[in-house]
Coordinates of C-alpha atoms and ligand atoms in Angstrom, one line a residue:
X285 CA 13.8 -44.1 -85.0
X286 CA 17.7 -44.8 -85.7
X287 CA 19.4 -47.3 -83.4
X288 CA 23.0 -46.9 -82.1
X289 CA 24.9 -49.5 -79.9
X290 CA 26.3 -47.0 -77.1
X291 CA 21.7 -46.7 -76.7
X292 CA 21.0 -50.3 -76.8
X293 CA 24.4 -51.5 -74.3
X294 CA 22.4 -49.6 -72.2
X295 CA 18.8 -49.6 -72.2
X296 CA 20.3 -53.1 -71.4
X297 CA 22.6 -52.2 -68.9
X298 CA 19.2 -50.8 -66.8
X299 CA 17.3 -51.7 -67.1
X300 CA 17.9 -56.1 -68.3
X301 CA 18.4 -56.2 -63.8
X302 CA 14.7 -55.7 -63.3
X303 CA 14.2 -59.1 -64.0
X304 CA 14.2 -61.9 -61.0
X305 CA 16.3 -64.7 -61.5
X306 CA 13.4 -67.1 -61.2
X307 CA 11.6 -65.5 -63.6
X308 CA 13.6 -66.5 -66.3
X309 CA 14.7 -70.9 -66.9
X310 CA 17.6 -71.9 -64.7
X311 CA 20.1 -73.4 -67.6
X312 CA 18.1 -72.3 -71.4
X313 CA 19.5 -68.3 -72.5
X314 CA 16.3 -66.1 -72.8
X315 CA 17.6 -62.7 -74.0
X316 CA 19.1 -59.9 -71.4
X317 CA 15.7 -57.8 -72.0
X318 CA 13.2 -57.9 -75.4
X319 CA 13.1 -60.2 -77.7
X320 CA 15.3 -62.4 -79.2
X321 CA 15.5 -65.5 -82.1
X322 CA 17.7 -67.2 -83.2
X323 CA 21.4 -68.1 -81.8
X324 CA 24.0 -66.7 -84.0
X325 CA 27.7 -67.0 -84.4
X326 CA 27.9 -70.0 -82.2
X327 CA 31.8 -70.2 -81.4
X328 CA 35.2 -71.4 -80.1
X329 CA 36.3 -67.8 -79.2
X330 CA 39.7 -67.7 -76.9
X331 CA 38.7 -70.9 -75.1
X332 CA 35.0 -70.6 -74.2
X333 CA 32.1 -70.9 -76.0
X334 CA 30.6 -67.1 -77.4
X335 CA 27.3 -67.5 -78.9
X336 CA 24.9 -63.5 -79.7
X337 CA 21.5 -63.6 -80.4
X338 CA 18.7 -61.9 -82.8
X339 CA 17.9 -59.4 -79.7
X340 CA 15.2 -56.6 -80.2
X341 CA 16.7 -55.3 -76.8
X342 CA 13.3 -52.5 -76.5
X343 CA 10.7 -55.2 -76.5
X344 CA 8.5 -58.3 -76.7
X345 CA 8.4 -58.0 -80.5
X346 CA 10.6 -58.7 -82.8
X347 CA 12.0 -55.1 -84.3
X348 CA 15.1 -54.0 -85.5
X349 CA 17.7 -56.6 -84.8
X350 CA 21.0 -56.0 -83.0
X351 CA 22.7 -59.2 -81.6
X352 CA 22.4 -60.7 -77.3
X353 CA 25.7 -61.9 -77.1
X354 CA 26.7 -64.2 -74.4
X355 CA 29.7 -66.8 -73.3
X356 CA 29.7 -70.0 -71.8
X357 CA 32.9 -72.3 -70.7
X358 CA 29.5 -75.3 -70.1
X359 CA 27.1 -74.5 -71.8
X360 CA 24.7 -73.9 -69.1
X361 CA 25.6 -70.9 -67.0
X362 CA 25.4 -67.6 -69.8
X363 CA 27.9 -64.7 -69.1
X364 CA 25.9 -61.6 -70.3
X365 CA 28.6 -59.5 -72.2
X366 CA 27.1 -56.4 -73.7
X367 CA 25.0 -56.1 -77.5
X368 CA 27.9 -57.0 -79.5
X369 CA 25.7 -54.8 -83.0
X370 CA 23.0 -52.1 -83.5
X371 CA 21.7 -51.6 -87.1
X372 CA 23.4 -48.7 -87.3
X373 CA 24.5 -48.0 -90.9
X374 CA 22.6 -47.6 -94.4
X375 CA 24.3 -51.4 -95.1
X376 CA 22.2 -52.7 -92.6
X377 CA 20.1 -50.6 -91.3
X378 CA 17.4 -52.6 -91.8
X379 CA 18.5 -55.4 -89.1
X380 CA 21.5 -57.2 -88.0
X381 CA 20.1 -60.7 -89.1
X382 CA 21.6 -64.0 -88.2
X383 CA 24.9 -64.7 -88.6
X384 CA 27.8 -66.4 -88.2
X385 CA 31.5 -65.8 -86.0
X386 CA 35.0 -67.6 -86.4
X387 CA 38.7 -66.7 -84.9
X388 CA 41.4 -65.1 -87.1
X389 CA 44.5 -66.7 -87.3
X390 CA 45.3 -62.3 -85.7
X391 CA 43.5 -63.3 -82.6
X392 CA 40.4 -61.0 -84.0
X393 CA 37.2 -62.3 -83.6
X394 CA 34.9 -62.2 -87.4
X395 CA 31.7 -61.7 -87.0
X396 CA 29.8 -62.5 -90.6
X397 CA 26.1 -61.0 -90.5
X398 CA 23.4 -60.4 -93.0
X399 CA 23.2 -56.9 -93.7
X400 CA 19.6 -55.7 -94.8
X401 CA 18.9 -52.7 -96.6
X402 CA 15.7 -51.0 -97.0
X403 CA 14.9 -49.2 -100.6
X404 CA 11.8 -47.0 -101.1
X405 CA 11.0 -48.6 -104.9
X406 CA 9.4 -46.1 -107.3
X407 CA 5.8 -46.8 -106.8
X408 CA 5.7 -46.6 -103.5
X409 CA 7.1 -49.8 -101.8
X410 CA 9.2 -50.9 -100.2
X411 CA 12.4 -53.0 -100.9
X412 CA 14.8 -55.0 -98.6
X413 CA 17.5 -56.1 -99.6
X414 CA 20.2 -58.0 -97.9
X415 CA 23.9 -58.3 -98.2
X416 CA 26.8 -60.3 -96.0
X417 CA 29.0 -57.5 -93.8
X418 CA 31.5 -58.0 -91.2
X419 CA 32.5 -57.0 -88.1
X420 CA 36.2 -57.8 -86.0
X421 CA 36.0 -57.7 -82.0
X422 CA 38.0 -59.3 -79.1
X423 CA 34.9 -61.0 -77.0
X424 CA 33.5 -57.6 -76.4
X425 CA 33.2 -55.0 -79.0
X426 CA 32.8 -54.7 -82.0
X427 CA 33.8 -52.8 -85.6
X428 CA 32.1 -52.8 -88.5
X429 CA 34.8 -53.7 -91.7
X430 CA 34.6 -50.5 -93.3
X431 CA 34.2 -52.4 -97.3
X432 CA 31.2 -53.9 -95.9
X433 CA 29.1 -55.3 -97.4
X434 CA 31.3 -58.4 -98.9
X435 CA 28.9 -60.0 -101.0
X436 CA 26.0 -58.3 -102.6
X437 CA 24.1 -59.8 -105.3
X438 CA 26.5 -59.6 -108.0
X439 CA 28.1 -62.8 -106.0
X440 CA 24.3 -64.7 -106.8
X441 CA 24.2 -67.3 -108.3
X442 CA 21.7 -66.5 -112.1
X443 CA 18.6 -66.1 -110.9
X444 CA 19.5 -65.8 -107.0
X445 CA 17.2 -63.1 -105.3
X446 CA 19.1 -60.3 -103.3
X447 CA 15.4 -60.1 -101.4
X448 CA 16.3 -64.3 -100.1
X449 CA 19.7 -64.2 -99.2
X450 CA 20.8 -64.6 -96.0
X451 CA 22.3 -66.0 -92.7
X452 CA 26.1 -67.3 -93.1
X453 CA 27.2 -70.0 -91.5
X454 CA 31.1 -69.5 -91.7
X455 CA 33.8 -72.6 -89.9
X456 CA 37.4 -72.8 -91.2
X457 CA 38.9 -76.0 -93.1
X458 CA 42.1 -77.7 -92.3
X459 CA 44.0 -75.5 -94.5
X460 CA 43.2 -72.8 -92.4
X461 CA 40.8 -71.2 -95.2
X462 CA 37.2 -70.3 -95.1
X463 CA 33.6 -71.2 -96.6
X464 CA 30.4 -70.8 -95.9
X465 CA 27.2 -71.1 -96.5
X466 CA 24.0 -68.8 -97.2
X467 CA 20.4 -69.9 -97.5
X468 CA 19.2 -67.8 -100.7
X469 CA 15.3 -67.8 -102.8
X470 CA 16.4 -69.1 -106.0
X471 CA 14.7 -69.2 -109.7
X472 CA 11.8 -71.6 -108.8
X473 CA 10.8 -69.6 -105.9
X474 CA 11.6 -71.7 -102.6
X475 CA 15.2 -72.2 -100.9
X476 CA 18.4 -73.3 -101.7
X477 CA 21.7 -73.6 -100.1
X478 CA 25.6 -71.5 -101.5
X479 CA 28.9 -72.3 -100.4
X480 CA 31.2 -69.5 -100.9
X481 CA 35.2 -69.7 -100.3
X482 CA 37.2 -67.0 -99.1
X483 CA 41.6 -67.8 -98.2
X484 CA 41.5 -64.4 -95.7
X485 CA 38.0 -64.6 -94.6
X486 CA 37.8 -60.9 -96.5
X487 CA 37.2 -61.4 -100.0
X488 CA 34.6 -63.9 -100.6
X489 CA 34.0 -65.8 -104.3
X490 CA 31.3 -68.4 -105.1
X491 CA 31.7 -72.4 -105.4
X492 CA 28.8 -73.0 -106.2
X493 CA 25.4 -74.5 -104.5
X494 CA 25.1 -77.0 -102.4
X495 CA 21.6 -77.9 -102.0
X496 CA 18.1 -76.9 -102.7
X497 CA 14.2 -77.2 -102.1
X498 CA 13.2 -77.9 -106.2
X499 CA 9.8 -76.6 -103.5
X500 CA 9.6 -79.8 -102.2
X501 CA 10.7 -79.3 -98.7
X502 CA 9.8 -75.9 -97.7
X503 CA 10.1 -72.3 -99.2
X504 CA 13.3 -70.2 -98.1
X505 CA 15.8 -72.1 -96.8
X506 CA 16.6 -70.3 -93.7
X507 CA 19.6 -70.8 -91.2
X508 CA 22.0 -73.2 -93.1
X509 CA 24.6 -75.5 -91.3
X510 CA 27.1 -77.3 -92.9
X511 CA 29.4 -80.4 -91.5
X512 CA 31.5 -83.2 -91.3
X513 CA 30.0 -85.4 -88.8
X514 CA 30.7 -90.0 -88.1
X515 CA 32.5 -90.4 -91.9
X516 CA 29.3 -88.7 -93.1
X517 CA 27.9 -84.9 -93.6
X518 CA 25.4 -82.9 -92.6
X519 CA 23.0 -80.3 -94.5
X520 CA 20.9 -78.4 -91.9
X521 CA 18.0 -76.0 -92.9
X522 CA 14.9 -74.7 -91.0
X523 CA 13.2 -73.6 -94.7
X524 CA 10.1 -71.0 -94.3
X525 CA 6.5 -72.0 -95.3
X526 CA 6.8 -76.4 -95.1
X527 CA 3.8 -78.2 -96.3
X528 CA 3.3 -81.3 -93.9
X529 CA 4.4 -84.8 -95.3
X530 CA 3.2 -87.0 -93.1
X531 CA 4.1 -86.9 -89.0
X532 CA 8.0 -86.2 -90.5
X533 CA 7.5 -82.5 -91.6
X534 CA 4.7 -79.8 -89.8
X535 CA 3.5 -76.9 -91.9
X536 CA 4.8 -74.0 -91.3
X537 CA 8.2 -72.7 -90.0
X538 CA 10.5 -76.2 -89.9
X539 CA 13.7 -78.1 -89.3
X540 CA 15.8 -80.4 -91.9
X541 CA 18.7 -82.2 -91.2
X542 CA 19.9 -83.9 -94.6
X543 CA 22.7 -86.4 -94.2
X544 CA 25.0 -86.6 -96.9
X545 CA 27.8 -87.1 -99.0
X546 CA 30.0 -84.5 -100.1
X547 CA 32.9 -84.2 -102.4
X548 CA 35.0 -81.3 -101.1
X549 CA 37.2 -81.1 -104.7
X550 CA 33.8 -80.2 -106.7
X551 CA 31.1 -79.4 -104.2
X552 CA 29.0 -82.3 -104.6
X553 CA 26.6 -83.0 -101.7
X554 CA 24.6 -86.1 -102.8
X555 CA 21.9 -86.9 -100.0
X556 CA 21.4 -90.2 -98.6
X557 CA 18.8 -89.4 -96.0
X558 CA 16.2 -85.9 -94.9
X559 CA 14.3 -86.2 -91.6
X560 CA 13.3 -83.0 -89.6
X561 CA 15.5 -82.2 -86.7
X562 CA 12.9 -81.4 -84.3
X563 CA 9.6 -82.9 -83.7
X564 CA 8.1 -80.8 -80.8
X565 CA 6.1 -77.6 -81.3
X566 CA 9.2 -74.9 -80.3
X567 CA 12.4 -74.9 -82.0
X568 CA 13.9 -73.7 -85.1
X569 CA 17.0 -72.1 -86.8
X570 CA 19.7 -74.7 -85.6
X571 CA 23.5 -73.7 -86.0
X572 CA 26.4 -75.9 -84.4
X573 CA 29.8 -75.5 -83.5
X574 CA 32.5 -78.2 -82.5
X575 CA 33.8 -78.1 -78.8
X576 CA 38.4 -78.3 -77.8
X577 CA 36.9 -82.0 -77.2
X578 CA 35.4 -82.8 -81.6
X579 CA 31.5 -82.8 -80.1
X580 CA 29.4 -81.2 -82.1
X581 CA 27.1 -79.0 -80.3
X582 CA 24.1 -77.3 -81.5
X583 CA 21.9 -74.7 -80.3
X584 CA 18.0 -73.8 -81.8
X585 CA 16.4 -71.7 -80.9
X586 CA 13.3 -72.6 -78.4
X587 CA 10.1 -71.5 -80.3
X588 CA 8.6 -71.2 -83.6
X589 CA 7.1 -68.1 -85.7
X590 CA 4.4 -68.9 -86.2
X591 CA 3.5 -70.4 -82.1
X592 CA 4.9 -66.6 -81.3
X593 CA 1.8 -65.2 -80.3
X594 CA 1.7 -67.4 -76.9
X595 CA 4.1 -64.8 -75.3
X596 CA 2.9 -64.6 -71.7
X597 CA 1.1 -60.6 -71.1
X598 CA 3.5 -58.5 -69.1
X599 CA 6.7 -61.1 -69.3
X600 CA 9.9 -59.1 -69.9
X601 CA 11.4 -61.0 -72.4
X602 CA 10.7 -63.6 -74.6
X603 CA 12.3 -66.6 -76.8
X604 CA 14.4 -68.9 -75.4
X605 CA 17.9 -70.9 -76.3
X606 CA 17.3 -74.5 -76.0
X607 CA 19.4 -77.1 -75.0
X608 CA 22.6 -77.7 -76.3
X609 CA 22.5 -81.5 -78.4
X610 CA 25.1 -83.2 -79.4
X611 CA 24.6 -84.5 -82.4
X612 CA 26.2 -87.6 -84.0
X613 CA 24.6 -90.5 -86.0
X614 CA 23.8 -94.3 -86.1
X615 CA 22.2 -95.8 -88.3
X616 CA 22.1 -93.5 -91.0
X617 CA 20.0 -90.9 -88.7
X618 CA 20.5 -88.3 -86.3
X619 CA 21.3 -88.8 -83.1
X620 CA 20.8 -85.3 -80.4
X621 CA 21.6 -85.7 -76.6
X622 CA 21.5 -83.5 -74.5
X623 CA 25.4 -81.5 -73.5
X624 CA 27.6 -83.9 -72.0
X625 CA 27.8 -80.6 -68.5
X626 CA 24.6 -81.5 -67.7
X627 CA 25.3 -84.4 -65.5
X628 CA 27.7 -82.9 -63.6
X629 CA 24.7 -80.6 -62.1
X630 CA 22.5 -83.5 -61.6
X631 CA 21.1 -83.5 -57.5
X632 CA 19.3 -85.9 -55.6
X633 CA 19.1 -89.5 -57.1
X634 CA 15.6 -90.8 -57.5
X635 CA 15.2 -94.1 -58.5
X636 CA 12.4 -96.8 -59.6
X637 CA 13.0 -99.7 -60.5
X638 CA 9.8 -102.5 -61.9
X639 CA 7.4 -100.3 -61.2
X640 CA 3.6 -102.2 -62.8
X641 CA 0.9 -99.4 -64.3
X642 CA -2.4 -100.7 -64.8
X643 CA -5.4 -98.9 -65.8
X644 CA -4.8 -96.3 -62.7
X645 CA -3.5 -93.1 -62.7
X646 CA 0.7 -93.3 -59.9
X647 CA 2.2 -90.9 -58.2
X648 CA 6.1 -92.1 -57.2
X649 CA 7.1 -90.5 -54.6
X650 CA 10.1 -87.5 -54.9
X651 CA 9.4 -88.3 -58.9
X652 CA 8.2 -84.7 -59.5
X653 CA 10.0 -80.5 -60.6
X654 CA 10.7 -78.5 -62.9
X655 CA 14.0 -77.8 -63.4
X656 CA 15.0 -81.7 -63.4
X657 CA 16.5 -84.2 -65.5
X658 CA 13.6 -87.4 -65.5
X659 CA 15.0 -90.9 -67.4
X660 CA 11.6 -93.4 -68.6
X661 CA 11.6 -96.6 -69.2
X662 CA 8.4 -98.1 -70.2
X663 CA 8.2 -101.7 -72.1
X664 CA 5.0 -104.8 -72.1
X665 CA 3.8 -106.3 -68.1
X666 CA 3.7 -109.7 -69.6
X667 CA 2.9 -111.3 -73.4
X668 CA -0.6 -109.0 -73.6
X669 CA 0.4 -105.1 -75.2
X670 CA -0.7 -102.0 -73.5
X671 CA -3.0 -99.7 -75.6
X672 CA -1.2 -96.5 -73.6
X673 CA 1.3 -95.7 -71.8
X674 CA 0.9 -91.3 -70.6
X675 CA 3.6 -89.2 -68.3
X676 CA 1.7 -86.1 -67.2
X677 CA 5.1 -83.2 -66.1
X678 CA 4.5 -79.4 -64.9
X679 CA 1.0 -80.7 -63.5
X680 CA -1.3 -79.5 -60.4
X681 CA -5.6 -79.2 -60.8
X682 CA -5.3 -76.4 -62.8
X683 CA -2.1 -77.0 -66.4
X684 CA -0.7 -80.5 -67.5
X685 CA 2.1 -80.8 -70.5
X686 CA 1.6 -85.1 -71.4
X687 CA 3.6 -86.9 -73.7
X688 CA 1.4 -90.4 -74.5
X689 CA 2.8 -93.6 -76.3
X690 CA 0.1 -95.8 -78.4
X691 CA 2.5 -98.6 -79.6
X692 CA 0.2 -100.0 -82.0
X693 CA 0.8 -96.6 -84.0
X694 CA 4.0 -95.9 -82.9
X695 CA 2.7 -92.5 -82.3
X696 CA 4.2 -90.5 -79.1
X697 CA 2.0 -87.2 -78.9
X698 CA 3.1 -84.4 -76.5
X699 CA 0.0 -81.8 -76.0
X700 CA 0.8 -79.0 -73.5
X701 CA -2.8 -77.0 -74.3
X702 CA -3.2 -76.5 -70.7
X703 CA 0.9 -74.9 -70.1
X704 CA -0.1 -72.2 -69.6
X705 CA -0.6 -70.5 -72.8
X706 CA -4.2 -69.4 -74.1
X707 CA -3.5 -68.3 -77.4
X708 CA -4.4 -70.2 -80.1
X709 CA -2.2 -71.6 -81.7
X710 CA -0.5 -75.2 -81.9
X711 CA -0.5 -76.9 -79.2
X712 CA 0.2 -80.7 -79.8
X713 CA 2.2 -82.0 -82.1
X714 CA 2.5 -86.0 -82.8
X715 CA 6.1 -88.1 -83.9
X716 CA 6.0 -91.2 -85.1
X717 CA 9.4 -93.6 -82.5
X718 CA 10.8 -96.3 -84.1
X719 CA 8.8 -100.1 -83.3
X720 CA 10.4 -101.5 -79.8
X721 CA 7.1 -104.1 -79.0
X722 CA 6.3 -101.3 -76.3
X723 CA 9.5 -101.0 -75.5
X724 CA 10.0 -96.8 -75.4
X725 CA 12.9 -94.8 -73.6
X726 CA 12.2 -91.0 -72.6
X727 CA 14.3 -88.4 -71.2
X728 CA 12.4 -85.2 -70.6
X729 CA 14.4 -82.2 -69.7
X730 CA 12.0 -80.4 -67.6
X731 CA 13.3 -76.4 -66.9
X732 CA 11.7 -73.9 -65.6
X733 CA 9.6 -72.5 -68.9
X734 CA 10.1 -75.8 -71.1
X735 CA 10.7 -79.2 -71.5
X736 CA 13.0 -81.7 -74.4
X737 CA 12.1 -84.9 -74.9
X738 CA 15.0 -86.9 -76.1
X739 CA 13.7 -90.5 -77.6
X740 CA 14.8 -93.6 -77.0
X741 CA 18.8 -92.4 -76.6
X742 CA 18.6 -89.5 -78.7
X743 CA 16.6 -90.7 -81.8
X744 CA 14.3 -88.2 -82.0
X745 CA 14.0 -84.3 -79.7
X746 CA 11.2 -82.2 -79.6
X747 CA 10.6 -79.6 -77.5
X748 CA 8.0 -77.1 -76.6
X749 CA 7.8 -73.7 -74.3
X750 CA 5.7 -74.1 -71.6
X751 CA 4.4 -70.6 -69.5
X752 CA 2.7 -73.1 -66.5
X753 CA 3.0 -71.3 -63.0
X754 CA 6.0 -72.6 -61.3
X755 CA 3.5 -75.1 -58.6
X756 CA 2.8 -76.5 -61.0
X757 CA 5.3 -79.6 -60.6
X758 CA 3.6 -82.5 -59.6
X759 CA 4.5 -86.1 -62.0
X760 CA 2.0 -88.6 -62.5
X761 CA 2.1 -91.6 -64.6
X762 CA -1.0 -93.9 -65.7
X763 CA -2.1 -96.5 -68.4
X764 CA -3.8 -98.5 -70.7
X765 CA -3.6 -101.9 -70.2
X766 CA 0.0 -103.2 -68.1
X767 CA 3.4 -101.3 -68.3
X768 CA 5.6 -101.3 -66.5
X769 CA 8.3 -98.3 -65.4
X770 CA 11.5 -97.5 -64.8
X771 CA 12.5 -94.2 -63.0
X772 CA 15.5 -92.0 -62.8
X773 CA 14.4 -88.4 -61.9
X774 CA 17.6 -85.7 -60.3
X775 CA 16.9 -82.6 -60.1
X776 CA 19.3 -79.6 -62.2
X777 CA 20.8 -77.8 -59.3
X778 CA 23.5 -74.9 -61.0
X779 CA 26.0 -73.9 -58.9
Ligands
FRU154 C1 15.0 -66.8 -89.0 C2 14.8 -65.3 -89.4 C3 16.4 -65.9 -89.9 C4 16.7 -63.4 -90.3 C5 16.3 -64.1 -88.4 C6 15.7 -62.1 -88.6 O1 14.3 -67.0 -87.7 O2 14.0 -64.9 -90.1 O3 16.9 -66.4 -92.1 O4 17.7 -63.8 -90.5 O5 15.3 -64.6 -88.4 O6 15.3 -61.9 -86.9

């Protein structure tokens, strides 16, 4: 089947409208119709924020990749735009894979993406090669650059694989020149991040490697991003085939944040700290932008390749984006907080202070809901440590999603075993939080199909997709031992 842009635009325009708004998240982005994975081209353009995404409109399965397109001013209302790219050229007929965007001096928007090309080998196998390609447009319509591809096998360092060479992230330097990082599989078969430079955005040359896995943090490094933050330099990447390391990194597709110092002149990145980006189940391939007022905001695919079998039957969309998060660095670690624009949409405040939980389940009047911003602070009620605190969300007689904290081990465990999915996939994740004598602060953002937890003012984030029916909206608390609980709850209402 040959995929054209016109065909994809007609398809989503015709059928996208049949998905009722109340069967989508209220403020998290979902595809117009069909399948969505990675965020692409998350960037500022003509005073608005654009977001593209890996898109297969024709089914809720991954398929030949298009770029879906939306824009926003507040990171919560997403205005749908027509499909931006279709895999319609010889150099991208295997898919327009992930990439990024930047505004040129002449006012055009430059998209940089990976073109996948399929070749039949002499012995009958299909081999895919990946190159970096450009498209130019006005924020709605894009033309592929006639001289595509702009980076090919010949631009790789020695030993770099042309089969795994993807996900360019472009940005502009203070002097107006352009840089991009691209993921690659080096000779050791694991992952690396390559840096390229350009004066005009069209002609690119290799600077060198920024960092590499050396088979330690997973294999192929997908979707890199590289930016300054609070006096440090941050490298984000999403490795495939990770081996677990304690509770820091789980097996499979993960997210890694490396904080270090960077000598720009000599392209020398020195690691100082390495950690996971998200400690939940569903988060992958994040990308960042810088806002007008200088904030670094990150968005991720709130799904994971290892859990896509959790898809509900008969859904018309699959895959959602995380809430955009503001990034900062505190004590050498990555801090993530929900984008501050969310606070404009908080309604119906409910507050409780010093609620005593003492070995029995507690419900609080007006503390329930599925589109909420809920902050909980727990602490020991007396000098005897408690052994466990638990909050149960999105709950009815059948369904429940829980977070459970045990201060003696400092382990927080998220459990969505009974959250609407009957697939035999990972449904729990445990993370180690900073011990603070039994004090724990949790900010929980619920939308119709997700729970995102921000621990201790953004020290850790953990996201899970849930498919629980919307009527399951009760919230309860319980503890083993004596706990004092403060609650602050708002409904999130987008007008
Ligand atoms: C990451 C990824 C990227 C690739 C895209 C294809 O989730 O595998 O490396 O560009 O998805 O859809």
